[in-house]
Short mmCIF file of C-alpha atoms in Angstrom, two decimals:
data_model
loop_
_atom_site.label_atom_id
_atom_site.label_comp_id
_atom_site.label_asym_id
_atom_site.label_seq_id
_atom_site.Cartn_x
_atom_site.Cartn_y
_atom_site.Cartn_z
CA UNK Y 33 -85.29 38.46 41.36
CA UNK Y 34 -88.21 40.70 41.04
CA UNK Y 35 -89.42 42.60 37.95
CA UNK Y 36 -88.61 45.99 38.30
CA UNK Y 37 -88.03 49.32 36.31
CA UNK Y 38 -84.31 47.80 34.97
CA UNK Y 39 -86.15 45.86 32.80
CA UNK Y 40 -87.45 49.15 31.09
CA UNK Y 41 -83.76 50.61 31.56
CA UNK Y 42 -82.14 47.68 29.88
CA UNK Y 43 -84.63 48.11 26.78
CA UNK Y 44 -84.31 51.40 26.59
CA UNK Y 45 -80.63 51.06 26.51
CA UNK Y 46 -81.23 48.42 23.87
CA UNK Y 47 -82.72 50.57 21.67
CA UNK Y 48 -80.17 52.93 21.96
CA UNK Y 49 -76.98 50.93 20.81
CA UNK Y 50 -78.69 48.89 18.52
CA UNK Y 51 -79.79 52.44 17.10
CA UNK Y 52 -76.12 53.80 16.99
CA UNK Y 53 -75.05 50.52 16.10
CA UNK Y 54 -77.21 50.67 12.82
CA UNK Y 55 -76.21 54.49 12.27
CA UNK Y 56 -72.33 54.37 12.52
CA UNK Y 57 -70.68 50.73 13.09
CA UNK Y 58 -72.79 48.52 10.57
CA UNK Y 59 -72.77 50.54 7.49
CA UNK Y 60 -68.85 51.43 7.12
CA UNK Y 61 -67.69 48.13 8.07
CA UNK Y 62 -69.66 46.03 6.11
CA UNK Y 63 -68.82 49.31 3.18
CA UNK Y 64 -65.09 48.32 4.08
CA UNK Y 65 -65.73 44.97 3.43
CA UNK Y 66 -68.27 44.94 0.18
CA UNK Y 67 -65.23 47.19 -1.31
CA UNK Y 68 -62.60 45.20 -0.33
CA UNK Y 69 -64.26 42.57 -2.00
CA UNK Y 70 -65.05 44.61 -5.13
CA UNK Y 71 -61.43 45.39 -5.58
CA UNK Y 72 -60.44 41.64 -5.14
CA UNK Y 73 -62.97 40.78 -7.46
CA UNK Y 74 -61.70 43.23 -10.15
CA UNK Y 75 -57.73 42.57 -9.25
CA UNK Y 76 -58.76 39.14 -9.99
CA UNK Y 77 -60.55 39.88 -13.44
CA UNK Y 78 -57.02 42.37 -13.91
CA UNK Y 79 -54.97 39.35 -13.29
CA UNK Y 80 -56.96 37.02 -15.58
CA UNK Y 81 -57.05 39.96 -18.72
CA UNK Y 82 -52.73 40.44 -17.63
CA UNK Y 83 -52.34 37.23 -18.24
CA UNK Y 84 -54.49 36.93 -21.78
CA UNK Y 85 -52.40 39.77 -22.87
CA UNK Y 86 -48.87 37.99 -21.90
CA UNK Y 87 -50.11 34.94 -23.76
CA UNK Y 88 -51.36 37.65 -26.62
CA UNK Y 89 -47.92 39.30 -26.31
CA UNK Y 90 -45.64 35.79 -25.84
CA UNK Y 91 -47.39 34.95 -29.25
CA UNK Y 92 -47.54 38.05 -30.71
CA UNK Y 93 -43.13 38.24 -29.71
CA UNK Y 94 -43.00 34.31 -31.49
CA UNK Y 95 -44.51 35.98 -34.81
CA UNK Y 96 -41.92 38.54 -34.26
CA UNK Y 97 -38.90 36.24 -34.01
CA UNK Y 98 -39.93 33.80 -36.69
CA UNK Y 99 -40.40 36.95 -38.96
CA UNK Y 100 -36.98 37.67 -38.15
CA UNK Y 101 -35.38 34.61 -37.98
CA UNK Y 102 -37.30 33.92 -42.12
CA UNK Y 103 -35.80 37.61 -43.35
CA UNK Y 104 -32.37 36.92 -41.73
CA UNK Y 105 -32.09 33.87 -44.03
CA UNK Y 106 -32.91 35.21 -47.08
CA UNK Y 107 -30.40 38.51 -46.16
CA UNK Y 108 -28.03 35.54 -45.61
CA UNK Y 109 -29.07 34.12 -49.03
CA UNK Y 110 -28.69 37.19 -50.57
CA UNK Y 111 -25.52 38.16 -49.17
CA UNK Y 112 -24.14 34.56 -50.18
CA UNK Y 113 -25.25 35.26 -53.83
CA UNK Y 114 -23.82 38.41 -53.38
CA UNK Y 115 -20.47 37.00 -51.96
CA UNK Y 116 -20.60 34.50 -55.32
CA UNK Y 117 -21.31 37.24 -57.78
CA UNK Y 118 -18.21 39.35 -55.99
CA UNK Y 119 -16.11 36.54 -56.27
CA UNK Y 120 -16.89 35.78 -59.75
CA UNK Y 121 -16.28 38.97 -60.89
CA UNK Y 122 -13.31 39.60 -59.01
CA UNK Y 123 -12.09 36.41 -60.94
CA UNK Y 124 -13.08 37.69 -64.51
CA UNK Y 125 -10.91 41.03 -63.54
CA UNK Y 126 -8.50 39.08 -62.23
CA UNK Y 127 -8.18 37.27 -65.63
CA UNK Y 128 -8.64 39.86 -67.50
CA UNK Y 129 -5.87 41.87 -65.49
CA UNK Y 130 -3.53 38.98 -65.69
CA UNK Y 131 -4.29 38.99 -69.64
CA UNK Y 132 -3.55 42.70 -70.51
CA UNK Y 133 -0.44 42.17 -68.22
CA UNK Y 134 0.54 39.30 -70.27
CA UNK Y 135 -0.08 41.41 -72.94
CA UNK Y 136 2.31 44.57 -72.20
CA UNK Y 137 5.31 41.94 -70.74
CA UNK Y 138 5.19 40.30 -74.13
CA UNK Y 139 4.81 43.67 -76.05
CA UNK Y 140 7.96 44.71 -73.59
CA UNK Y 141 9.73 41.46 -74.45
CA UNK Y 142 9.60 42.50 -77.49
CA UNK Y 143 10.44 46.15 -77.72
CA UNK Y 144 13.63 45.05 -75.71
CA UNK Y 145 14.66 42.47 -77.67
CA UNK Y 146 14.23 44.86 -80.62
CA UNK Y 147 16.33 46.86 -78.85
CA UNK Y 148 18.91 44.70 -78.13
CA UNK Y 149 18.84 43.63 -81.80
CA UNK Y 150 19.52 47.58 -82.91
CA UNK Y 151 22.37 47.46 -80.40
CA UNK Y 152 23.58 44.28 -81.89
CA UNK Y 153 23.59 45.97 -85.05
CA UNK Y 154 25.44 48.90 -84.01
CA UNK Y 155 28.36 47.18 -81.94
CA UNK Y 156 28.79 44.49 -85.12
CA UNK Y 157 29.11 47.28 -87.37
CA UNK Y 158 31.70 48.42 -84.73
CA UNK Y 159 33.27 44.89 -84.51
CA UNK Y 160 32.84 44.66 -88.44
CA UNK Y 161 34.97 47.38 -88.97
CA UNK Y 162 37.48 47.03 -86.06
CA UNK Y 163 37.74 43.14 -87.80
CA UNK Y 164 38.50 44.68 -90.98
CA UNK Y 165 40.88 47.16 -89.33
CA UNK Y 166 42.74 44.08 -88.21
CA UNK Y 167 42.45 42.55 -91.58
CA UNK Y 168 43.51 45.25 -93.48
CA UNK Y 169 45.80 46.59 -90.95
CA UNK Y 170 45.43 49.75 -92.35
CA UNK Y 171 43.86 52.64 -92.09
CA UNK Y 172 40.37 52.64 -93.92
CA UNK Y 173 38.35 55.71 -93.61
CA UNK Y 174 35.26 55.04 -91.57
CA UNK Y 175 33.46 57.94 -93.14
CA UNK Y 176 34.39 56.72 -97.13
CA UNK Y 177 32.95 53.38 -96.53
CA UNK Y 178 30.07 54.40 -93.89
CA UNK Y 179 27.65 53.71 -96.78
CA UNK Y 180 28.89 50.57 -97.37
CA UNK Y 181 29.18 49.30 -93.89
CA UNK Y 182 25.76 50.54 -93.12
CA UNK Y 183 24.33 48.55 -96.04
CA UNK Y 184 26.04 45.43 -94.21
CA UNK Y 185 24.31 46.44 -90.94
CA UNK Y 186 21.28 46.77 -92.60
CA UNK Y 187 21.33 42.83 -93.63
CA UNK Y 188 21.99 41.63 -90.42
CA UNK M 162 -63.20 34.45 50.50
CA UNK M 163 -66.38 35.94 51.91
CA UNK M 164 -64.59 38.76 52.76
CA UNK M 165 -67.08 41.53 51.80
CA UNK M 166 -69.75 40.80 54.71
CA UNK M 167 -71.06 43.65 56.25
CA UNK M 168 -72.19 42.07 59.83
CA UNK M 169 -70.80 40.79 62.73
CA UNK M 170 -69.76 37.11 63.14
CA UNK M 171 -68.94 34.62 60.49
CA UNK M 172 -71.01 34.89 57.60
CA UNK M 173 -72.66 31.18 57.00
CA UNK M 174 -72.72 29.39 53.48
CA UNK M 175 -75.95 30.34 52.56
CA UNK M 176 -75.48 34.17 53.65
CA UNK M 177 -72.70 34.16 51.46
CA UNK M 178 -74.88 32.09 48.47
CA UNK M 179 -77.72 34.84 49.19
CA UNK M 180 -75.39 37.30 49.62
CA UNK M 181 -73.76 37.46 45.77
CA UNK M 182 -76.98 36.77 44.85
CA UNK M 183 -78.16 40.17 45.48
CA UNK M 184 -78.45 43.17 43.13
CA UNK M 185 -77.52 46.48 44.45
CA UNK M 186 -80.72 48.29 44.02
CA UNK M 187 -82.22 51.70 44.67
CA UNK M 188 -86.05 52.42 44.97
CA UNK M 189 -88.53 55.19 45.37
CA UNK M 190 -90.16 54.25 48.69
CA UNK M 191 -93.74 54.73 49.47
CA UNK M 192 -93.13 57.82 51.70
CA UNK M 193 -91.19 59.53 48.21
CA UNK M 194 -87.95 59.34 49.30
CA UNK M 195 -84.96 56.69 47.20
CA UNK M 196 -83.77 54.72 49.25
CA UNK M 197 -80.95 51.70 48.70
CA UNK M 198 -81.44 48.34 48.99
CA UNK M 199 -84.71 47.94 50.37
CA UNK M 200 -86.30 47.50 47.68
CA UNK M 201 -88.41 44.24 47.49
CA UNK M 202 -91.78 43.84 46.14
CA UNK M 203 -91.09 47.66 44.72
CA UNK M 204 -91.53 47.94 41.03
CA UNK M 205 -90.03 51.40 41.13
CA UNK M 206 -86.61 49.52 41.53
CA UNK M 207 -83.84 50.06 39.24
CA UNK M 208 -80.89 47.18 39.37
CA UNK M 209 -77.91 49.46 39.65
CA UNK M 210 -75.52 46.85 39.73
CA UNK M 211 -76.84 45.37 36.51
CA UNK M 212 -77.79 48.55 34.81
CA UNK M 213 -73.97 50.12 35.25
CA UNK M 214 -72.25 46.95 34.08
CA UNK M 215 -74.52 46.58 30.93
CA UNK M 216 -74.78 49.81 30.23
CA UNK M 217 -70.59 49.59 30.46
CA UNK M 218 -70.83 46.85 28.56
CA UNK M 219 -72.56 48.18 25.67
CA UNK M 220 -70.63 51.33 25.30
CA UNK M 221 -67.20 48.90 25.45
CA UNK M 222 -68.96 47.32 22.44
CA UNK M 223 -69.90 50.50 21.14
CA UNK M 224 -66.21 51.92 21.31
CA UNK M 225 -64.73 48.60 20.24
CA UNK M 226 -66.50 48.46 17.08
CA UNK M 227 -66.87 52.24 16.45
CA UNK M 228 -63.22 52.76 16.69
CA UNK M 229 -63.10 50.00 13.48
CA UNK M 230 -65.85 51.41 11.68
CA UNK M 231 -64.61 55.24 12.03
CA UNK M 232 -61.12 53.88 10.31
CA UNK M 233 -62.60 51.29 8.10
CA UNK M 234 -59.62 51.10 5.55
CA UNK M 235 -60.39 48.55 2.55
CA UNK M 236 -56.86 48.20 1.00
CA UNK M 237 -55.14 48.20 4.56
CA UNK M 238 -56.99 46.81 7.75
CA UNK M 239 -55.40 46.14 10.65
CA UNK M 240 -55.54 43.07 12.86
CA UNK M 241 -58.10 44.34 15.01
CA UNK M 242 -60.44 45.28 11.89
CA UNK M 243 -59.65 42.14 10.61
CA UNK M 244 -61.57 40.69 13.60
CA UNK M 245 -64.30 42.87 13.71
CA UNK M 246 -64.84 41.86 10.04
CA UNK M 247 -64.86 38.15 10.64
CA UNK M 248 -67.31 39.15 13.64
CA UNK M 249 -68.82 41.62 11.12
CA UNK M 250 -69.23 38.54 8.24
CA UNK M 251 -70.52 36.06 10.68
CA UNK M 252 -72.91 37.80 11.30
CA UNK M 253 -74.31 38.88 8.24
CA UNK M 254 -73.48 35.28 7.03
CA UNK M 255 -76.10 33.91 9.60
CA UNK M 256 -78.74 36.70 8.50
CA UNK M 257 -78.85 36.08 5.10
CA UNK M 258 -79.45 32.54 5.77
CA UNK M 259 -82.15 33.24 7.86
CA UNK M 260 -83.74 36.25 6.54
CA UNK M 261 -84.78 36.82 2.85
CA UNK M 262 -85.64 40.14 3.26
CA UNK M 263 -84.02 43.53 3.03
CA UNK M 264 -83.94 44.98 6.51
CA UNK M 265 -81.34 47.61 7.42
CA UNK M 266 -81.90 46.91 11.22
CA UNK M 267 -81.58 42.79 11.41
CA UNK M 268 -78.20 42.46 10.76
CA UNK M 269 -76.81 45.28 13.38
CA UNK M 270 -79.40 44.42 15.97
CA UNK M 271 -78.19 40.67 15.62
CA UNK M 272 -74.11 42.05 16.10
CA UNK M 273 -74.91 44.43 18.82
CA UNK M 274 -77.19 41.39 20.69
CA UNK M 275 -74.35 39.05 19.66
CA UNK M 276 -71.37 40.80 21.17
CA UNK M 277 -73.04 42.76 23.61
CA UNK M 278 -75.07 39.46 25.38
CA UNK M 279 -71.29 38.03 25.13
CA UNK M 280 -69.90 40.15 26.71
CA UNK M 281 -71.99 40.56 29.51
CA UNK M 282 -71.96 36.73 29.58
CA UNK M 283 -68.31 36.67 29.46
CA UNK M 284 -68.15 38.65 32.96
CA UNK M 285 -69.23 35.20 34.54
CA UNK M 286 -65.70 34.74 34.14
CA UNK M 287 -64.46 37.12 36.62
CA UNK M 288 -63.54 35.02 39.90
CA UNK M 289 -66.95 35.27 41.64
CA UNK M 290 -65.71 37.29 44.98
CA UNK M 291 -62.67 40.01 43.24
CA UNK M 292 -65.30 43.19 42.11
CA UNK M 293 -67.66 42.50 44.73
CA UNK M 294 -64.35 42.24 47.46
CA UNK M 295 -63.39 45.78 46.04
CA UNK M 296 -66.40 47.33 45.75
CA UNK M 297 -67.43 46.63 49.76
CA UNK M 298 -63.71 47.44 51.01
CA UNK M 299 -62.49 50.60 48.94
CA UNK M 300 -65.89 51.99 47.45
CA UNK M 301 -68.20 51.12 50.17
CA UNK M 302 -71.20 49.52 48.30
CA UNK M 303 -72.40 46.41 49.39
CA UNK M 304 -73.76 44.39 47.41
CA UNK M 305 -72.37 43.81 43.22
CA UNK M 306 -73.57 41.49 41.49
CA UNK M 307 -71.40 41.42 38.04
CA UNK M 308 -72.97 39.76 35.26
CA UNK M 309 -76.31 41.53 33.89
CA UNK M 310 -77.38 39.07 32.31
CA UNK M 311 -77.82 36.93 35.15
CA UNK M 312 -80.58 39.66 36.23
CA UNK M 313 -83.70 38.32 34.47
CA UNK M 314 -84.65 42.10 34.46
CA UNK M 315 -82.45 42.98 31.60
CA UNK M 316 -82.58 39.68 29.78
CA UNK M 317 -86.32 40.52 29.57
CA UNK M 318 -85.77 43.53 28.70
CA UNK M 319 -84.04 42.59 25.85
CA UNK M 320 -86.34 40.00 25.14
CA UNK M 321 -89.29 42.28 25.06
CA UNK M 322 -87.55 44.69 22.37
CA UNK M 323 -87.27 41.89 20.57
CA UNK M 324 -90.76 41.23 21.25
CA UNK M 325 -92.03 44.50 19.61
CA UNK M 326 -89.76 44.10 16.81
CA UNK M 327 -91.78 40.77 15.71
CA UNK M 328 -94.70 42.47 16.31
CA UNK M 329 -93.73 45.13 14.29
CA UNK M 330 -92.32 43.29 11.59
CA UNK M 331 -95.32 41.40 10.96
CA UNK M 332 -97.01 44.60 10.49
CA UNK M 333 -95.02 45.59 8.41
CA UNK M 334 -94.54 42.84 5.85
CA UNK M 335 -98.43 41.73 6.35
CA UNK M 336 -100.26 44.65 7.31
CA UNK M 337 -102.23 45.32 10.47
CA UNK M 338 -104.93 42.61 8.99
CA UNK M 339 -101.83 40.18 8.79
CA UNK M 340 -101.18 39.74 12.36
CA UNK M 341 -104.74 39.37 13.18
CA UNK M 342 -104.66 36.80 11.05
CA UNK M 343 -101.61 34.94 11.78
CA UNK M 344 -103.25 34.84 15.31
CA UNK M 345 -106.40 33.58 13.92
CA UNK M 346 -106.70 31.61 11.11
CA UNK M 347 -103.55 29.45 12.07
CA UNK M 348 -103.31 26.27 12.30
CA UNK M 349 -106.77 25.47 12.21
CA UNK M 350 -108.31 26.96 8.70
CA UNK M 351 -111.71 28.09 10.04
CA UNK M 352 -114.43 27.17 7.56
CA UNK M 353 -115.98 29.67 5.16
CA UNK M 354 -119.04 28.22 4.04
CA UNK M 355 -121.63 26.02 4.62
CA UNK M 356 -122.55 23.98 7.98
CA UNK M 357 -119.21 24.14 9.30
CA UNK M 358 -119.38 27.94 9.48
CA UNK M 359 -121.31 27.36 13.14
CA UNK M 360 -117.98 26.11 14.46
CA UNK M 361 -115.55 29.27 13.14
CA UNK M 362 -115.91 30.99 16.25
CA UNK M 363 -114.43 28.08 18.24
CA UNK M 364 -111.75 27.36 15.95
CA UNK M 365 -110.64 31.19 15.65
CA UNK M 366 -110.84 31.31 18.81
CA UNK M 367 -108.58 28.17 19.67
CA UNK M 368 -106.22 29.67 17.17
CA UNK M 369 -106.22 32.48 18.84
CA UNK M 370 -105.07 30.93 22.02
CA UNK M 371 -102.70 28.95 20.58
CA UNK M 372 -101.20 31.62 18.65
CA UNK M 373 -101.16 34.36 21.14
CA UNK M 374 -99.41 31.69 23.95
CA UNK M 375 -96.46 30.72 21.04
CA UNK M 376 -96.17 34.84 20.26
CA UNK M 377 -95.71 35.25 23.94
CA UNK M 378 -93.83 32.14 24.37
CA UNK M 379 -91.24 33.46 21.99
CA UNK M 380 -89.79 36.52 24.13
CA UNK M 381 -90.21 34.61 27.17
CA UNK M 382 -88.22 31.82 26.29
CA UNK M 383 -85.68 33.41 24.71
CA UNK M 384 -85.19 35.60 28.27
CA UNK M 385 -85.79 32.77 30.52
CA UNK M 386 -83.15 30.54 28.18
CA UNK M 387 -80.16 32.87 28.61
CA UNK M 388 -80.99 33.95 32.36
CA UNK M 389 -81.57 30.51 32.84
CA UNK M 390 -78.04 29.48 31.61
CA UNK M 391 -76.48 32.49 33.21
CA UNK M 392 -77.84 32.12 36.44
CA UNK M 393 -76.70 28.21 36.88
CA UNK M 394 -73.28 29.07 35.91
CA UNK M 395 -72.98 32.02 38.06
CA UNK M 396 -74.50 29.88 41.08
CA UNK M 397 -72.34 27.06 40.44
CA UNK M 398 -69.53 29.75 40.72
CA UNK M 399 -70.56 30.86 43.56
CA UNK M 400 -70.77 27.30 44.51
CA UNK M 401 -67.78 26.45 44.08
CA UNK M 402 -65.74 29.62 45.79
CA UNK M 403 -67.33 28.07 48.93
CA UNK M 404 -65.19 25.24 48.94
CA UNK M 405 -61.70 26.31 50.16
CA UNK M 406 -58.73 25.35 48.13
CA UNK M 407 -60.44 22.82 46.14
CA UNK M 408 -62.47 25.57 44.31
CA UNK M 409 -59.32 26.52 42.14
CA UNK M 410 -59.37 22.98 39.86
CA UNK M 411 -63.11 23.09 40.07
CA UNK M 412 -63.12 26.69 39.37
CA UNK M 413 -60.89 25.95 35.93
CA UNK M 414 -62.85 23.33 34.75
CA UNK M 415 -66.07 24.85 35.20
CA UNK M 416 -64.78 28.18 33.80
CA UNK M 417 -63.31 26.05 30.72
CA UNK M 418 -66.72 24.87 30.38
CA UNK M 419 -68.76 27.89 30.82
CA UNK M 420 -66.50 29.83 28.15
CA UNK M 421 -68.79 27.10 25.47
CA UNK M 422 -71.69 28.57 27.49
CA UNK M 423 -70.88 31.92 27.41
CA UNK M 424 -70.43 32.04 23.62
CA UNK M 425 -73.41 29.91 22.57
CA UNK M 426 -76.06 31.86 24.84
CA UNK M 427 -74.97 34.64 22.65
CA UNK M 428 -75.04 32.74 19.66
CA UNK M 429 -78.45 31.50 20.37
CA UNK M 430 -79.89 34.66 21.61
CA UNK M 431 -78.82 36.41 18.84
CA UNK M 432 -79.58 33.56 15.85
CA UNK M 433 -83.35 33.11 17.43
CA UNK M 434 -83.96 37.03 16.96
CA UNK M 435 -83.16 36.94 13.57
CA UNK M 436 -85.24 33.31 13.22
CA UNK M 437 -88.21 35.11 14.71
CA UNK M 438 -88.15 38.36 12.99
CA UNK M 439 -87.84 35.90 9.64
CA UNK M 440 -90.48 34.11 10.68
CA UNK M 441 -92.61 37.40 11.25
CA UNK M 442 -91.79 38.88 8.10
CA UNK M 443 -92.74 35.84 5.82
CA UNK M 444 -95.79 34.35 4.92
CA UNK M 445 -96.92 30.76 6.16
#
């Protein structure tokens, strides 16, 4: 229980490990730790600005879509008119189609019934003469009295 | 139990008590020569016992918390660094509180005290008779006593570092003139003019009293406090291991109990360093 030279041992061994302590354990640990705390502090500040620009961007993307969403009505608007005008003028050509065929059946109508008419003609001049053939029951020369029975077509 | 005696016959209670209570020890006699364990009344002693466990103790601490700082990693630590940190942290949390100063040697003198005075606190734990049973049967030395800081040798020693350090700390922060002052013209404002001047003398010199027996009181305490502490448990240990079978509930409980000990001695130590050096470093 005396004092004795341990007690000068013991400080002196103090000194020592407090002085390596203070050289090589404090500083990088409590380094470790101020940095670690640095880059929490700035993945923090990181998270916060992510997060303003996902609300920038969510808004930003809403502008977007509502920009779309306005021209795809009036492309539908104008593809309606569109659609309308088509249809209209489809109609007009239709009409006007339908018309000139009206136009060329009736002209046709009435070549052929011209036609017919001419043929009528010919085949009563025929019938004419084979009537009179019967009538007269002779022979009447078809070429003597062409002029005549042409005339007689003629006012048919 | 009392199995380490080195005489003939049953060894009594109180040989066994006085027995674990002494320090191997190794002296320079009067006639020159070193001799072992005859050693009382000689300054020239040196507590090898003591001296080889703290010293032991220290470098564990040293290589404990050296292997941590040498691999510091900030982005991946592992579990082990993680205590050291909180260790680390605790540390520094209880300087800052204390001391408003910038001082690159407060907050690793108050770890290494911290851990290290645990440490040698915590080898109160070791059941009083195993290290002292080995070291008389396989290695031949007779006498081991375990925990250093039950030696009031080294808590002094520790104690009077610490003792400097205020010393030098007022220095520092208040100049040479400072400490003479802070011995002086504390509590007591001597008078600096008129009649009363007769009677600064006295009162500087009852300052000086008082202040020199609270500056001395400081290291002394804080020594005596943790030997003290130390000392009882150890001896209530030792206590204890005398009583047969009962000693292993006793022997629980009181180590249950001395674990608080342990931890707060080294808490305390520690926590009063920093208060003093504080304390030296500001102004009243």
């Amino acid at each position: 229980m005396d004092i004795n030279l341990t007690l000068i041992g013991q400080t002196i061994a103090m000194i020592v490990f407090v002085g390596f302590c203070m050289k090589f354990i404090w500083p990088p640990i409590l380094n470790a730790i101020e940095e670690r705390q640095k880059q929490i502090e700035h993945g923090l500040a990181a998270a916060d600005r992510g997060e303003e620009k996902l609300k920038q961007a969510q808004a930003e993307a809403e502008d977007i879509i509502a920009d779309a969403r306005r021209q795809a009505t009036s492309i539908i608007d104008q593809a309606n008119a569109r659609a309308n005008e088509i249809v209209a003028d489809g109609k007009a050509a239709g009409q006007k189609e339908r018309e000139r065929q009206l136009a060329a059946a009736e002209a046709e109508i009435q070549a052929e019934t011209n036609r017919a008419r001419e043929e009528l003609r010919g085949q009563v001049s025929a019938v004419a003469i084979a009537g009179a053939e019967k009538i007269l029951m002779r022979e009447i020369d078809a070429n003597a009295h062409e002029d005549i029975l042409g005339k007689l077509a003629q006012e048919l | 139990m009392a199995s380490e005696e080195g005489h003939h016959g049953p060894e009594t209670s109180s040989e066994y008590i006085s027995h674990h209570l002494q320090n191997l020890q190794v002296c320079k006699s009067d006639s020159g020569e070193w001799v072992w364990n005859q050693c009382a009344g000689n300054f020239y002693t040196i507590n090898v016992d003591s001296m080889f466990w703290s010293v032991l103790l220290g470098l564990l601490f040293i290589f404990l918390f050296h292997r941590v700082a040498r691999r510091a990693s900030t982005s991946k630590p592992t579990r082990w660094q993680a205590f050291v940190e909180i260790i680390v942290e605790f540390v520094d949390g209880s300087v800052k509180d204390t001391f408003h100063g910038t001082s690159r040697l407060i907050a690793p003198l108050g770890l290494t005290i911290f851990v290290w005075v645990f440490f040698m606190n915590l080898m109160d734990l070791i059941p009083v008779d195993w290290i002292p049973w080995i070291s008389s049967n396989f290695l031949g030395i007779p006498y081991m006593k375990v925990v250093p800081s039950t030696d009031v040798n080294v808590t002094f020693g520790m104690s009077i570092a610490v003792f400097f350090l205020i010393i030098f700390y007022t220095t520092k922060y208040k100049g040479p003139f400072g400490l003479i002052k802070d011995l002086t013209l504390h509590p007591i404002a001597p008078p600096t003019k008129g009649i009363g001047l007769v009677f600064a003398p006295i009162i500087i010199a009852f300052n000086f009293i008082l202040e020199s027996v609270a500056l001395l009181a400081k290291p002394v305490s804080l020594s005596l406090r943790l030997f003290g502490n130390m000392f009882a448990g150890e001896l209530i240990f030792i206590l204890i291991a005398i009583l047969g079978l009962w000693q292993l509930p006793l022997h629980f409980g009181w180590a249950v109990f001395h674990v608080l000990i342990v931890t707060l001695q080294a808490f305390i130590f520690m926590m009063l360093t920093i208060v003093y050096l504080s304390l030296a470093s500001e102004s009243h």
